[in-house]
């Protein structure tokens, strides 16, 4: 047991390193299973399948593996594999010389409430609360905050070191080998990155109140695995040799070893970290097999709590249905290619894989553009990044099929929006200056932007001017947005992509 | 009492981190470039042609421009350059050569005629290496898609590597703010440093239709070696192209008109827009090469703004009747 315990930090480090490698490689290194952690996340899988009323085998298999492992070994996921759990173990936590009982054991039921909320909302077709899933949470923070920050630091360090002539050759080599392969060509930048970083830091800071605060009280995935662990086979058992030294209770990161109950622990709260094993003065505890369910605790889920969570989900469903976004789509809400309106919201687990995979960083997590119900779902913002004509990365990486995996030929025909020219801003229209960047950039084999030669009289008199003016043919445009992205105007572009209308899609 | 060494380490780490952070902020590209102004502090571009044209003056019988027709693209290229006096006229042993084809995006393969024919590029790389060039690099800065994908889709990467050349991913750190003293509108630009420093620059455009420029040929192809390209449109694209060509003067221009893109350029994607012309044009005079290529589209050279303005700036001649042209059938 002691050997196993010494192994745990290494397993956690390996899991976290894998998580980082998969995140950095997402959309870049196609041979890596970028969605591995999401496939192993039973909460995301079950919620997705409930909400979308579909079976996703890829998700189901991974979820079954995690659930089966939990049935046998308890919450090993939380103690050994969860990347957020690993980070929480590394944050210096509040340590006390004396044993301090859990100040508010009833708070532990918050996580069950959140689990029920996610479950009932999913049953009603809503996945908004999956933003609280720990894997989506840490992945989203990695994609929108940590990775862009790291890229900026690397690029900045390169620019700084490039001033030293001796370093230029190695930096050139590094740029050639890594830029466009692992490092993005354009600096990714997400407006919500700092907010998400602050939320993440807040979760880490809660460790100052109690070790693994998130895991004890809040984590809905932990709650799901905790419920399963109530009947898990392997559990901690305290023997007769206990001398009441309290060391195990002090060492337990989730505070589930209770001196009031003979130092027994709740399998639903135990993450199988084995920290209690080496500190025991008497080798008084063992991990043995059990077949009967563990005792129910006051903080465990109750019928009343479930009803409260269900009511909350219904209230939320009502509020979400009464949002402007539910009644009228935001005209600038441009979804990834093939994503279908309302069904998309019932399939998207808010994981952020597509955001990471998008090579132009045009796909971004929404704030309130898709309503609060659609928070942190991907939206294309063409001014910041367009939908590349040769790219199918978002559909290829989406673990749930919310963004369908389109073949390139189909994706090139998939309409995600329509461009429209603002003639009061457009240089040829407003100022008689020839500028046809949008037409040049249009990637369609038969361009959706056509040029018209006109002769205009100048307002102040003088020679009539010959001007070429662009016009968008709506029936050709697929809304990729490279025109909006490259419009040379300062600030808002003079050509902008709007979401497809019912009229334009025939539906 | 904390260990003072720990503190020192911590402060050192913090300083390094903030320095890197500051550098990151400083290196952020300005989203909206201001109007171009030449300042005294910027190094002026050394026109590559003028400064480094090899002293060997071609024999009087050598034509100014060669057009080869028929045959396969590599052979067309080799014969045209041979008739121009051979690659040795341009590339001396030990030379550092940069070849600039048109690899504008990663959309379509070479049969769509939106990127330069890979066999034309490879033939030139092989000729340069045969003449004793120390290093031959091929590069472009695609306007859409990654350079890696564009190099691969165009077929140029495979052909160049097979010929012994190197594909270079253009490195954002190598762009240098460079004054363009002869420019009328474009007075300075961020130009790729290695292009400015190369011994020989060989420009290999493909002959293509282009909405705003009318045609994209050799002079327009050099827009691939600067940053902030889109703003040039607003300042007057044709004058800016001509201005840029005062700063970068390729020793040799080879226009690939093996396939020509007749409409929906510069991106293409429709085989109906591709004309099989089986033609390659070579000249040391980039204006003349573009002027001749324009006639293949049935367009008078003076109708293309940058050709006319380039001739006015003295970059070459667009009067095809005034130069010696050799046409060869392959």
Coordinates of C-alpha atoms in Angstrom, one line a residue, chain B residues 26 42 48 73 76 79 127 140 142 171 174 194 201 214 241 263 302 304 309 316 321:
Chain B
X26 CA 5.8 44.9 -27.1
X42 CA 15.0 52.9 -41.1
X48 CA 18.7 43.7 -55.0
X73 CA 7.0 22.9 -67.8
X76 CA 10.1 25.0 -71.2
X79 CA 15.2 26.2 -72.6
X127 CA 19.6 25.0 -62.4
X140 CA 6.1 32.5 -49.9
X142 CA 0.2 32.5 -48.1
X171 CA 9.6 33.7 -40.0
X174 CA 12.9 38.3 -39.9
X194 CA 16.4 37.4 -46.1
X201 CA 16.2 36.7 -56.0
X214 CA -6.6 42.9 -63.1
X241 CA 3.2 47.5 -56.1
X263 CA -11.2 34.1 -64.0
X302 CA -0.4 49.8 -70.1
X304 CA -2.4 47.1 -65.9
X309 CA 3.7 52.8 -63.1
X316 CA 12.0 48.3 -66.9
X321 CA 8.4 46.5 -79.7

